[in-house]
Coordinates of C-alpha atoms and ligand atoms in Angstrom, one line a residue:
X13 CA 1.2 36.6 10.0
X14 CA -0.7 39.4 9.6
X15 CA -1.3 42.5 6.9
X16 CA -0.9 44.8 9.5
X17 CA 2.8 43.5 9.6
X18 CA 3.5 44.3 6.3
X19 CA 4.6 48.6 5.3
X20 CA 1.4 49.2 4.0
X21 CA -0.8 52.1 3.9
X22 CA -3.1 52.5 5.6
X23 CA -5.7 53.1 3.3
X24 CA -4.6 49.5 1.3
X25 CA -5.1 47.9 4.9
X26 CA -8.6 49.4 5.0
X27 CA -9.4 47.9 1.8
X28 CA -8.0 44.5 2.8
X29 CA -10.3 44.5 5.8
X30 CA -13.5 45.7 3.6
X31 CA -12.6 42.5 1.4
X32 CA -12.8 40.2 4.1
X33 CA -8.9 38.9 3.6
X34 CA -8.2 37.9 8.0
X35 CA -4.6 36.5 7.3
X36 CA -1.8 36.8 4.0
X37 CA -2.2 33.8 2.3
X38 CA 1.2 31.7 1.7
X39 CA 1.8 33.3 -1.9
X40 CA 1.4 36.8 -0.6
X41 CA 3.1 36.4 2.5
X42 CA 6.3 35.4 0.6
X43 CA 6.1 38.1 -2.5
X44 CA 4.6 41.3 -0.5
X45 CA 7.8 41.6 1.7
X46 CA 10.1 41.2 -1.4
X47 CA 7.9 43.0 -4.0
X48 CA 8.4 45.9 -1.1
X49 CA 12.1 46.0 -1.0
X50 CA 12.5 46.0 -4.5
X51 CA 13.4 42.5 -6.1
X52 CA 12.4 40.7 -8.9
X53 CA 9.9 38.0 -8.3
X54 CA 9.8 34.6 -10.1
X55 CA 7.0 32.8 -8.0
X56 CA 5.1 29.3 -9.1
X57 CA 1.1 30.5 -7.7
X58 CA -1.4 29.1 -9.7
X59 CA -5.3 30.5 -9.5
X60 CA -7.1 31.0 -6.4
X61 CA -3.9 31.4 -4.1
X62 CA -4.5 35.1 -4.0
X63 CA -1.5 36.2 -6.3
X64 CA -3.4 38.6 -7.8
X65 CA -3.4 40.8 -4.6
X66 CA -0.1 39.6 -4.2
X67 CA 1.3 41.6 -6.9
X68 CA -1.1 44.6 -7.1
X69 CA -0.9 45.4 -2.9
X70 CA 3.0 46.3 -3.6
X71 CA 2.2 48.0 -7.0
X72 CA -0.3 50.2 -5.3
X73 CA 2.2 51.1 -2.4
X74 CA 5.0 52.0 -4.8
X75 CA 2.6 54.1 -6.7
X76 CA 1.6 55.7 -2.8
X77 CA 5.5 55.9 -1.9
X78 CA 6.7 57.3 -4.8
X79 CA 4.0 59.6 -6.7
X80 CA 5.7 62.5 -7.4
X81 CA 7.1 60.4 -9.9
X82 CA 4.7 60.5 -12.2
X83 CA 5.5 61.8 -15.8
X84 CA 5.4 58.8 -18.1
X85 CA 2.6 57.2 -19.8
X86 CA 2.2 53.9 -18.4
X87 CA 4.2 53.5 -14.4
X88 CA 3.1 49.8 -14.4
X89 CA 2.1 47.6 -16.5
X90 CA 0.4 44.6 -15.9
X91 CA 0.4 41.6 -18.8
X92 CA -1.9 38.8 -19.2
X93 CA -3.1 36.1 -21.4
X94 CA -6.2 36.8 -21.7
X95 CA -8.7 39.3 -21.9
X96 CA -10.7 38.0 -18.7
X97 CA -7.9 37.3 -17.1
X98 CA -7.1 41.4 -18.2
X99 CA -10.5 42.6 -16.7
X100 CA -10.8 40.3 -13.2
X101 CA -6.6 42.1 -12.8
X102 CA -8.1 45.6 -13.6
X103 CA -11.6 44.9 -10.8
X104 CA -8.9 44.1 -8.4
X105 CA -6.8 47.5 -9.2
X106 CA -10.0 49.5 -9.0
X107 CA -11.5 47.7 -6.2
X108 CA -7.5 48.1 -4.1
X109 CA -7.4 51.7 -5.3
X110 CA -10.9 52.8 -4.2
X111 CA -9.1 55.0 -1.5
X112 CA -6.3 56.2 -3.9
X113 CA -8.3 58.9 -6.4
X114 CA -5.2 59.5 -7.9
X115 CA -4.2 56.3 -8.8
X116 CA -5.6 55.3 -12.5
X117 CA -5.9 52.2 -14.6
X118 CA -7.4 51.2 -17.7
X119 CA -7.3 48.0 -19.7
X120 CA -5.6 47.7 -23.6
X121 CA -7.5 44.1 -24.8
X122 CA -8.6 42.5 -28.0
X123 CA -12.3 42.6 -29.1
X124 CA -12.4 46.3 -27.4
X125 CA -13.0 49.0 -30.3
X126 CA -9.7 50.9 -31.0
X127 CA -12.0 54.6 -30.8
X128 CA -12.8 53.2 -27.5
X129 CA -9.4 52.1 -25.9
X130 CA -6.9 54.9 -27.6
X131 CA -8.2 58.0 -26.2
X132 CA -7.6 56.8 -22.5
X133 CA -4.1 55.7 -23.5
X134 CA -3.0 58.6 -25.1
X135 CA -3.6 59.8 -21.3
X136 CA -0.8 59.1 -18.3
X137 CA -2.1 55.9 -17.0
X138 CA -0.9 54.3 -13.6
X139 CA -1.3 51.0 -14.5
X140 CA -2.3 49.6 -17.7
X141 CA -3.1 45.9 -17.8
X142 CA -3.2 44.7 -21.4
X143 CA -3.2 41.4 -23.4
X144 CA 0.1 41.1 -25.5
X145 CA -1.4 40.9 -28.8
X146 CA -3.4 44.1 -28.6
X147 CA -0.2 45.9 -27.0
X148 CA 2.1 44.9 -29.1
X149 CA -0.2 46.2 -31.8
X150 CA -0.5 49.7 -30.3
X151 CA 3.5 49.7 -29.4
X152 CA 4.2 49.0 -33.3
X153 CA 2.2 51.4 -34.7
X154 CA 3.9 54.0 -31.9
X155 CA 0.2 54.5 -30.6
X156 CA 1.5 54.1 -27.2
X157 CA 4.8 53.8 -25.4
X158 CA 5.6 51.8 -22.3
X159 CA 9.6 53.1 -22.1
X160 CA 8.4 55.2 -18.4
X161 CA 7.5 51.9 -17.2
X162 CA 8.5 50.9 -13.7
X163 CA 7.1 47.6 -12.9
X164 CA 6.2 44.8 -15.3
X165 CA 4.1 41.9 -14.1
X166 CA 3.7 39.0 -16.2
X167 CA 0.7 37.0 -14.6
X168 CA 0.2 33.6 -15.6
X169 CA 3.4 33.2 -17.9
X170 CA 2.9 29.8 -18.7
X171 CA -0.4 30.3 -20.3
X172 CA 1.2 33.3 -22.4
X173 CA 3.7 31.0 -23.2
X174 CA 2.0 28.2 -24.6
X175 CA -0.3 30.4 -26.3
X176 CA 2.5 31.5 -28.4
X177 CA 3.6 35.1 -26.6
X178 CA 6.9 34.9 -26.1
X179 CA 8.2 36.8 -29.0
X180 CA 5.3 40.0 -28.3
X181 CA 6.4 39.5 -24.7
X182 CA 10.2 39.7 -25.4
X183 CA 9.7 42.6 -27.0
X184 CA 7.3 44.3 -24.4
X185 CA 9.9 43.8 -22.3
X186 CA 13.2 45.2 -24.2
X187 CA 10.6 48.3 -24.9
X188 CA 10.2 48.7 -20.9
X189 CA 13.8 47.7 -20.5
X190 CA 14.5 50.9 -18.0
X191 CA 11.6 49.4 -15.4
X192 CA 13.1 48.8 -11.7
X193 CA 10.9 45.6 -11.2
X194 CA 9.8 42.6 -13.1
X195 CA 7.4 40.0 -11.4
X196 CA 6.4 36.7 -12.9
X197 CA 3.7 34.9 -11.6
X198 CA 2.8 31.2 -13.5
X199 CA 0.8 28.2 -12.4
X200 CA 4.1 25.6 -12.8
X201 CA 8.1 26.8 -13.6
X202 CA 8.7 24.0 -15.2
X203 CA 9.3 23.3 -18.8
X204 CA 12.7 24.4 -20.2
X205 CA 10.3 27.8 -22.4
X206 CA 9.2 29.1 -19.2
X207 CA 13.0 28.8 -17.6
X208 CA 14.4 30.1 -20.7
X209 CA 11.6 33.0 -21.0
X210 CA 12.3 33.7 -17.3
X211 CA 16.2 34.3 -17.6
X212 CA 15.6 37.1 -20.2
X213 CA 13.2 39.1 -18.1
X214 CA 14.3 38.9 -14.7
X215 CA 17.2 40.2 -12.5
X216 CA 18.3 38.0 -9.9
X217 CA 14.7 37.1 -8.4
X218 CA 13.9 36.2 -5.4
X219 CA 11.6 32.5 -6.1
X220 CA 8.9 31.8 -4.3
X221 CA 7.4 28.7 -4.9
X222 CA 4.2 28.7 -3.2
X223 CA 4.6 25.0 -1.7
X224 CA 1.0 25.5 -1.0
X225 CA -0.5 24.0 2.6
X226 CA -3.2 21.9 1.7
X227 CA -5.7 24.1 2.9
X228 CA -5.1 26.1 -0.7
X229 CA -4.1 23.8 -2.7
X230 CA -6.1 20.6 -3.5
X231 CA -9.2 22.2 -2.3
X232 CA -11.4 22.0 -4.7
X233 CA -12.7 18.2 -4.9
X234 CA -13.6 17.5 -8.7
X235 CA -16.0 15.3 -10.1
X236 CA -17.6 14.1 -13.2
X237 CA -20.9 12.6 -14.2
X238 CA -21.6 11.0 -17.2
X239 CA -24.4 12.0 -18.9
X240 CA -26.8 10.7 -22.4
X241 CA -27.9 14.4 -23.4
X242 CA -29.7 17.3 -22.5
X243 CA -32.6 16.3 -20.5
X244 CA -30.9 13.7 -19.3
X245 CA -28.5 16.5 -18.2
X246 CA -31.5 18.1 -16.8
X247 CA -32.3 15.8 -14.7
X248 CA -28.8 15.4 -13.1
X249 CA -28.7 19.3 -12.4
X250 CA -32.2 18.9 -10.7
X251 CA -31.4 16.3 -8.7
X252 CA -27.9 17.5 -7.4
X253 CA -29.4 21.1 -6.7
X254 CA -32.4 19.5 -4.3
X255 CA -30.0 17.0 -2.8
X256 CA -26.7 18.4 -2.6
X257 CA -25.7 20.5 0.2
X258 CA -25.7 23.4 -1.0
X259 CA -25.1 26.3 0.3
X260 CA -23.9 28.8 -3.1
X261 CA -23.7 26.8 -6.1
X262 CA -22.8 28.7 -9.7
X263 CA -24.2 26.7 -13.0
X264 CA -22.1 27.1 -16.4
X265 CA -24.0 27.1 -19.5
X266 CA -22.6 27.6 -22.2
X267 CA -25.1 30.1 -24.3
X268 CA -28.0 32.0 -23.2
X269 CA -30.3 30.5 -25.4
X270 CA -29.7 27.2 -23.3
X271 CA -29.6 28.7 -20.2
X272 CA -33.5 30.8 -20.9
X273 CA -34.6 27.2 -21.3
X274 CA -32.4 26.1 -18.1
X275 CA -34.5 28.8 -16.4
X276 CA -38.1 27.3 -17.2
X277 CA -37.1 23.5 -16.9
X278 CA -35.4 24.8 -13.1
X279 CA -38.4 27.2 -12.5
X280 CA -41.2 24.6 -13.0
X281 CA -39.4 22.1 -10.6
X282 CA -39.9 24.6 -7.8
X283 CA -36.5 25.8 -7.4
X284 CA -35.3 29.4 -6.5
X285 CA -32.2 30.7 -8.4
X286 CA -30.9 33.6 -9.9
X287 CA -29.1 34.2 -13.4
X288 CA -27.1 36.5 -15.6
X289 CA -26.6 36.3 -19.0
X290 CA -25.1 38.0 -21.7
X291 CA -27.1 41.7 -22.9
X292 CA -28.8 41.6 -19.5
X293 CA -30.1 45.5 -18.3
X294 CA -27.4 46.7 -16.1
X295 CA -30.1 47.1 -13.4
X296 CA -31.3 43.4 -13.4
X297 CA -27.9 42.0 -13.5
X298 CA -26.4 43.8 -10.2
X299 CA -30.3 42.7 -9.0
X300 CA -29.5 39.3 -9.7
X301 CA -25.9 39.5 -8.0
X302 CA -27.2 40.8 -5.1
X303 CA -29.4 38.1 -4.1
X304 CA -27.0 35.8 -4.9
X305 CA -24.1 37.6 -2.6
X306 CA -26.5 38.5 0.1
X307 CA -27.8 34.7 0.6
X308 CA -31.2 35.3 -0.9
X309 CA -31.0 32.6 -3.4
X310 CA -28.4 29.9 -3.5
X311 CA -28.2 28.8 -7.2
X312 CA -26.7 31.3 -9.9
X313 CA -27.4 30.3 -13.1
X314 CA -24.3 32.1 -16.0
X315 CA -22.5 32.1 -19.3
X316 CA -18.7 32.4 -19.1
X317 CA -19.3 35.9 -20.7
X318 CA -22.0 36.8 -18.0
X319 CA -19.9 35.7 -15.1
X320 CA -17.1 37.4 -16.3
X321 CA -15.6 39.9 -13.1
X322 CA -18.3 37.8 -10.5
X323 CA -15.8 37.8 -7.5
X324 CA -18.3 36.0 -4.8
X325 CA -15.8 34.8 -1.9
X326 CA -17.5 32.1 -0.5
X327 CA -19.4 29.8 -3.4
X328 CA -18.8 25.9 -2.1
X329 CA -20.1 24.3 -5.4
X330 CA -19.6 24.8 -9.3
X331 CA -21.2 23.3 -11.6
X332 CA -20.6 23.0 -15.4
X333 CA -23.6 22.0 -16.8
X334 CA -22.0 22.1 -20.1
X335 CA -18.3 21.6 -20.1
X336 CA -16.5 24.9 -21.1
X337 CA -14.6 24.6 -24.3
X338 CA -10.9 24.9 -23.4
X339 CA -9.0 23.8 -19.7
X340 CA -8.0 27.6 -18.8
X341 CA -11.7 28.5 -18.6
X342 CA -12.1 25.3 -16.6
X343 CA -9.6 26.6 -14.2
X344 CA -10.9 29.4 -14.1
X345 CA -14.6 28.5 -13.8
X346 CA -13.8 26.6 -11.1
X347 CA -11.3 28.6 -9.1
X348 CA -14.2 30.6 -8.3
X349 CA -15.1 28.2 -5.3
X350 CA -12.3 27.2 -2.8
X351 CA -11.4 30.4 -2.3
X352 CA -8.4 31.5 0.0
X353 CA -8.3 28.4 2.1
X354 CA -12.2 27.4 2.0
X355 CA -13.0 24.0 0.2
X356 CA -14.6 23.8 -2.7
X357 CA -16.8 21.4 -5.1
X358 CA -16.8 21.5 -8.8
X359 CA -19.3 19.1 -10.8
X360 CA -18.8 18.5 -14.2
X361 CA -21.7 17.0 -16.6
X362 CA -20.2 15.0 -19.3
X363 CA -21.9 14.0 -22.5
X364 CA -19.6 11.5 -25.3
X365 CA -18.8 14.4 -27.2
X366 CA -16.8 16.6 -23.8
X367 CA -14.9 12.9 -23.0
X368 CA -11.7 14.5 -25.0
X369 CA -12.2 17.5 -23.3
X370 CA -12.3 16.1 -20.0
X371 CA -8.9 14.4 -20.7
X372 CA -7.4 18.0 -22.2
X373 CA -8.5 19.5 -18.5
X374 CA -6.9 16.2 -16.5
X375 CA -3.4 16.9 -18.1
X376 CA -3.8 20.8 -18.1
X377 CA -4.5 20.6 -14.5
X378 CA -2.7 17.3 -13.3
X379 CA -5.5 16.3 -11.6
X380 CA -7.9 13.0 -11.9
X381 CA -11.5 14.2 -11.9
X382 CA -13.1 11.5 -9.9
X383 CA -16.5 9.4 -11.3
X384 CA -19.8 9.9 -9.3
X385 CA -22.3 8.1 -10.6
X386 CA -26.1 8.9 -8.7
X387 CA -28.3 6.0 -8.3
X388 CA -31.4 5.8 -10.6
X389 CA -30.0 8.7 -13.3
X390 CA -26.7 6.6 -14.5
X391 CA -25.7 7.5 -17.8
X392 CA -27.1 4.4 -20.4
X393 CA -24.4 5.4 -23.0
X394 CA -20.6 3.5 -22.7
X395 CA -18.8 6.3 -21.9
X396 CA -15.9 5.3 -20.1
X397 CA -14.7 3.4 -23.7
X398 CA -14.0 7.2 -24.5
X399 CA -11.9 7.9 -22.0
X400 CA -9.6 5.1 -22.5
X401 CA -9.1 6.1 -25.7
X402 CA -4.9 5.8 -27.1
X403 CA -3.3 8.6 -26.3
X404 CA -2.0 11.1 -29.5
X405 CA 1.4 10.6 -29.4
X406 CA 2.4 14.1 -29.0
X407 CA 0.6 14.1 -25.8
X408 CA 2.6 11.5 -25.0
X409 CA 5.6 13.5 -25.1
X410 CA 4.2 16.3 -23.3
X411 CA 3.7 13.5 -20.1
X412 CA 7.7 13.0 -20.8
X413 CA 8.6 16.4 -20.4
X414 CA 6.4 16.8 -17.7
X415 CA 8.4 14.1 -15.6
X416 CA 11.7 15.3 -16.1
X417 CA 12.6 17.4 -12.5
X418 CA 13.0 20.8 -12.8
X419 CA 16.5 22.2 -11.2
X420 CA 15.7 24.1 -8.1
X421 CA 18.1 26.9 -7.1
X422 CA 18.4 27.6 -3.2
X423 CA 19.0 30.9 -2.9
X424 CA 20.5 33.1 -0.2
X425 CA 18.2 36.1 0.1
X426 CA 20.5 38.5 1.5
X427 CA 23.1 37.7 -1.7
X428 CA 20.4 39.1 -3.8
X429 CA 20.3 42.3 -1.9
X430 CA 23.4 43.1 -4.0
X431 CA 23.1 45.8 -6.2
X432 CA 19.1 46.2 -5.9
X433 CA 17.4 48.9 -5.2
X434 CA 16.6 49.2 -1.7
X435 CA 12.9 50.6 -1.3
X436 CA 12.0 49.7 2.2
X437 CA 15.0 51.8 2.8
X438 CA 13.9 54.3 0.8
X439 CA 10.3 54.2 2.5
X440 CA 11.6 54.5 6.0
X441 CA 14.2 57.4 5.0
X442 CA 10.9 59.3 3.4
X443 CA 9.0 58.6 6.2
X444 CA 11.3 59.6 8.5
X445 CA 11.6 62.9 6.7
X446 CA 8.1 63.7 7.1
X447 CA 7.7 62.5 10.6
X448 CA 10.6 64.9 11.6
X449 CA 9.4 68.1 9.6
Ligands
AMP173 P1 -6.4 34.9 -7.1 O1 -5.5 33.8 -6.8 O2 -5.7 36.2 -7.2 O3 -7.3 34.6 -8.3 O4 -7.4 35.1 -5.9 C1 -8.4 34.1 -5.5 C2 -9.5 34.7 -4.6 O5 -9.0 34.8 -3.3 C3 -10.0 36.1 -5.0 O6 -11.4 36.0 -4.9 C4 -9.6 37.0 -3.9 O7 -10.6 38.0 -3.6 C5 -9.4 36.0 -2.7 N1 -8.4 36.4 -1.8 C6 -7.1 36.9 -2.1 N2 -6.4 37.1 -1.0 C7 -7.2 36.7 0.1 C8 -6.9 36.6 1.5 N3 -5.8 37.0 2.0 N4 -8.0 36.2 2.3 C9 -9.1 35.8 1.7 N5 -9.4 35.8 0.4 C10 -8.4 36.2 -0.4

């Protein structure tokens, strides 16, 4: 299939060339056609499938197709867990929109001054994509108003979920309870929370689950190596960058005051790298992505905070040289090689102290991460007596829940056609209109 099959715009198709995207992948093959024609979506697409364009290529052509409509304060609104999850959404808007100068977005996120965010809300905004907490905030205190709104996404609803939104998110919803479309996008639909949460905000979807080929699914091959400490840490990142083959490698470290003394240790052992971190000169830091996106240097040394919005498509190795400090910034860090079909390695250097952190990202993932060990740099520590540590009981429960089968519903698609709005039809009577005047 091809995105020249889909009703899009021209000027989205231009953009989707300039990105590099040659074929749909599986995820936005299935929601673009029924996003277009007006359903709800309930889709299963973790990370790194390419939901993200999945949900904001329609948006952007509902904006296009109908834009004389435009008198609330918020048309679409966009909700996430995180704020940067919120801000990789919104690069993705701007970068999709670049040939739409009309279209507008802005971000409403925690840890963002209020003087700074409420000025461009009190403006009509296309699409706002916001955290729920901050939202919610600004909707109680009648600061802003989503009742105009057309389309609500929900991206990654499981993580909302178990990070406690679904009361803020009920309530988003019944505020933007005249909106046309609701999508839902989360990494697993199972879990009776997520089916419950799902009933409430959605009208006869269409599902989708993204029973992903695995070319874009178990792509990225994980491994972990145990490590004593720091320099012996040090030594395991120098070795792997000389030896492994590399061809664009990122390097997590966790502060910037670790990662200046990364850059000597690296420097002195004769290897070429770049590196962002945190309160870096605008100037130096698009320098340093440059070089890194243009093939100049392989190795990109960054904090999480750094990194943040770094959208590189074709990185084969990640490395966290200090383990991140919860499993959705794993995913996350990770998901940012194995992109859209390519393969991907992820290395993960484990002192004792990251073992129960290791075992948090196995179960939030349901994946293994496989043991490398290197010959003459093994760990001297016992640290595979930490991983076999009991199990908490409660996580044991979780394993339970996890096992029981969630009910599937076969749906007929053209039963759901019932009663929906019809936009395609809608598209092809407008442009009909205008081809005949
Ligand atoms: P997401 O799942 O939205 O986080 O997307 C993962 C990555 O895949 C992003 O870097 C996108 O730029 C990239 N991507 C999305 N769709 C495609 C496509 N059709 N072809 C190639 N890359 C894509």
């Amino acid at each position: 299939m091809e995105f020249s099959e889909f009703e899009l715009d021209d000027r989205l198709l231009k953009v989707v060339e300039e990105n590099g995207y040659k074929k749909p992948t599986i995820v936005q093959q299935e929601v673009i056609p029924s996003a277009m024609s007006g359903f709800d979506i309930l889709a299963d697409a973790p990370t790194g499938t390419g939901k993200t364009a999945a949900f904001v290529l329609p948006c952007l052509q509902h904006l296009i197709d109908f834009s004389n409509k435009r008198h609330s304060l918020c048309r679409i609104l966009m909700l996430t867990p995180t704020r940067e999850l919120a801000m990789q959404v919104h690069e993705q808007v701007k970068s999709f929109s670049r040939y739409l100068p009309r279209v507008t977005s802005c971000t409403v996120i925690g840890g963002v001054d209020h003087e700074d965010q409420l000025p461009e809300l009190s403006q009509k905004t296309d699409i706002v994509i916001a955290t729920p907490g901050r939202l919610i905030e600004y909707l109680k205190k009648k600061l802003f108003d989503i009742k105009g709104v057309e389309i609500l996404i929900l991206d990654e609803a499981d993580r909302m979920l178990d990070m406690g939104f679904y009361d803020d998110v009920m309530q988003i919803s019944k505020m933007a309870s005249r909106r046309e479309q609701t999508f839902l996008f989360s990494a697993t639909l199972e879990g009776g929370l997520l089916k419950k949460f799902a009933n409430e905000v959605l009208k006869n979807p269409v599902e989708i689950h993204v029973d992903s080929p695995r070319s874009e699914k178990k792509k990225i091959t994980q491994y972990k190596i145990y490590a004593d400490d720091l320099s012996h840490k040090i030594e395991l990142l120098k070795y792997l960058l000389k030896s492994e083959k590399i061809n664009k490698t990122v390097v997590f470290i966790k502060t910037r005051e670790r990662l200046q003394e990364l850059v000597s240790e690296l420097d002195s052992a004769g290897l070429v790298f770049a590196y962002l971190r945190g309160e870096m000169d605008q100037d130096k830091r698009l320098q340093a992505l440059e070089r890194f996106t243009n093939n100049d240097v392989k190795i990109l040394l960054a904090t999480d905070v750094a990194a943040r919005g770094i959208d590189v498509a074709d990185i084969t190795h990640v490395i966290n040289f200090d383990m991140p400090r919860s499993a959705d910034i794993y995913v996350h860090r990770i998901g940012r090689t194995g992109r859209a079909g390519r393969k991907g390695v992820a290395i993960n250097l484990v002192e004792a102290h990251d073992v129960p952190m290791l075992g948090k990202i196995e179960r939030y993932t349901g994946e293994k991460i496989t043991l490398r060990v290197i010959d003459g740099l093994k760990a001297k520590n016992k640290l595979a007596d930490f991983s076999k540590k009991k199990r908490k009981p409660e996580d044991r429960k979780e394993v339970k829940k996890d096992e029981k089968t969630p009910h599937k519903k076969d749906r007929v698609r053209s039963q759901k056609n019932k009663g929906k709005p019809n936009f395609a039809e809608k598209r092809l009577r407008k442009n009909s209109q205008v081809a005949g005047e």
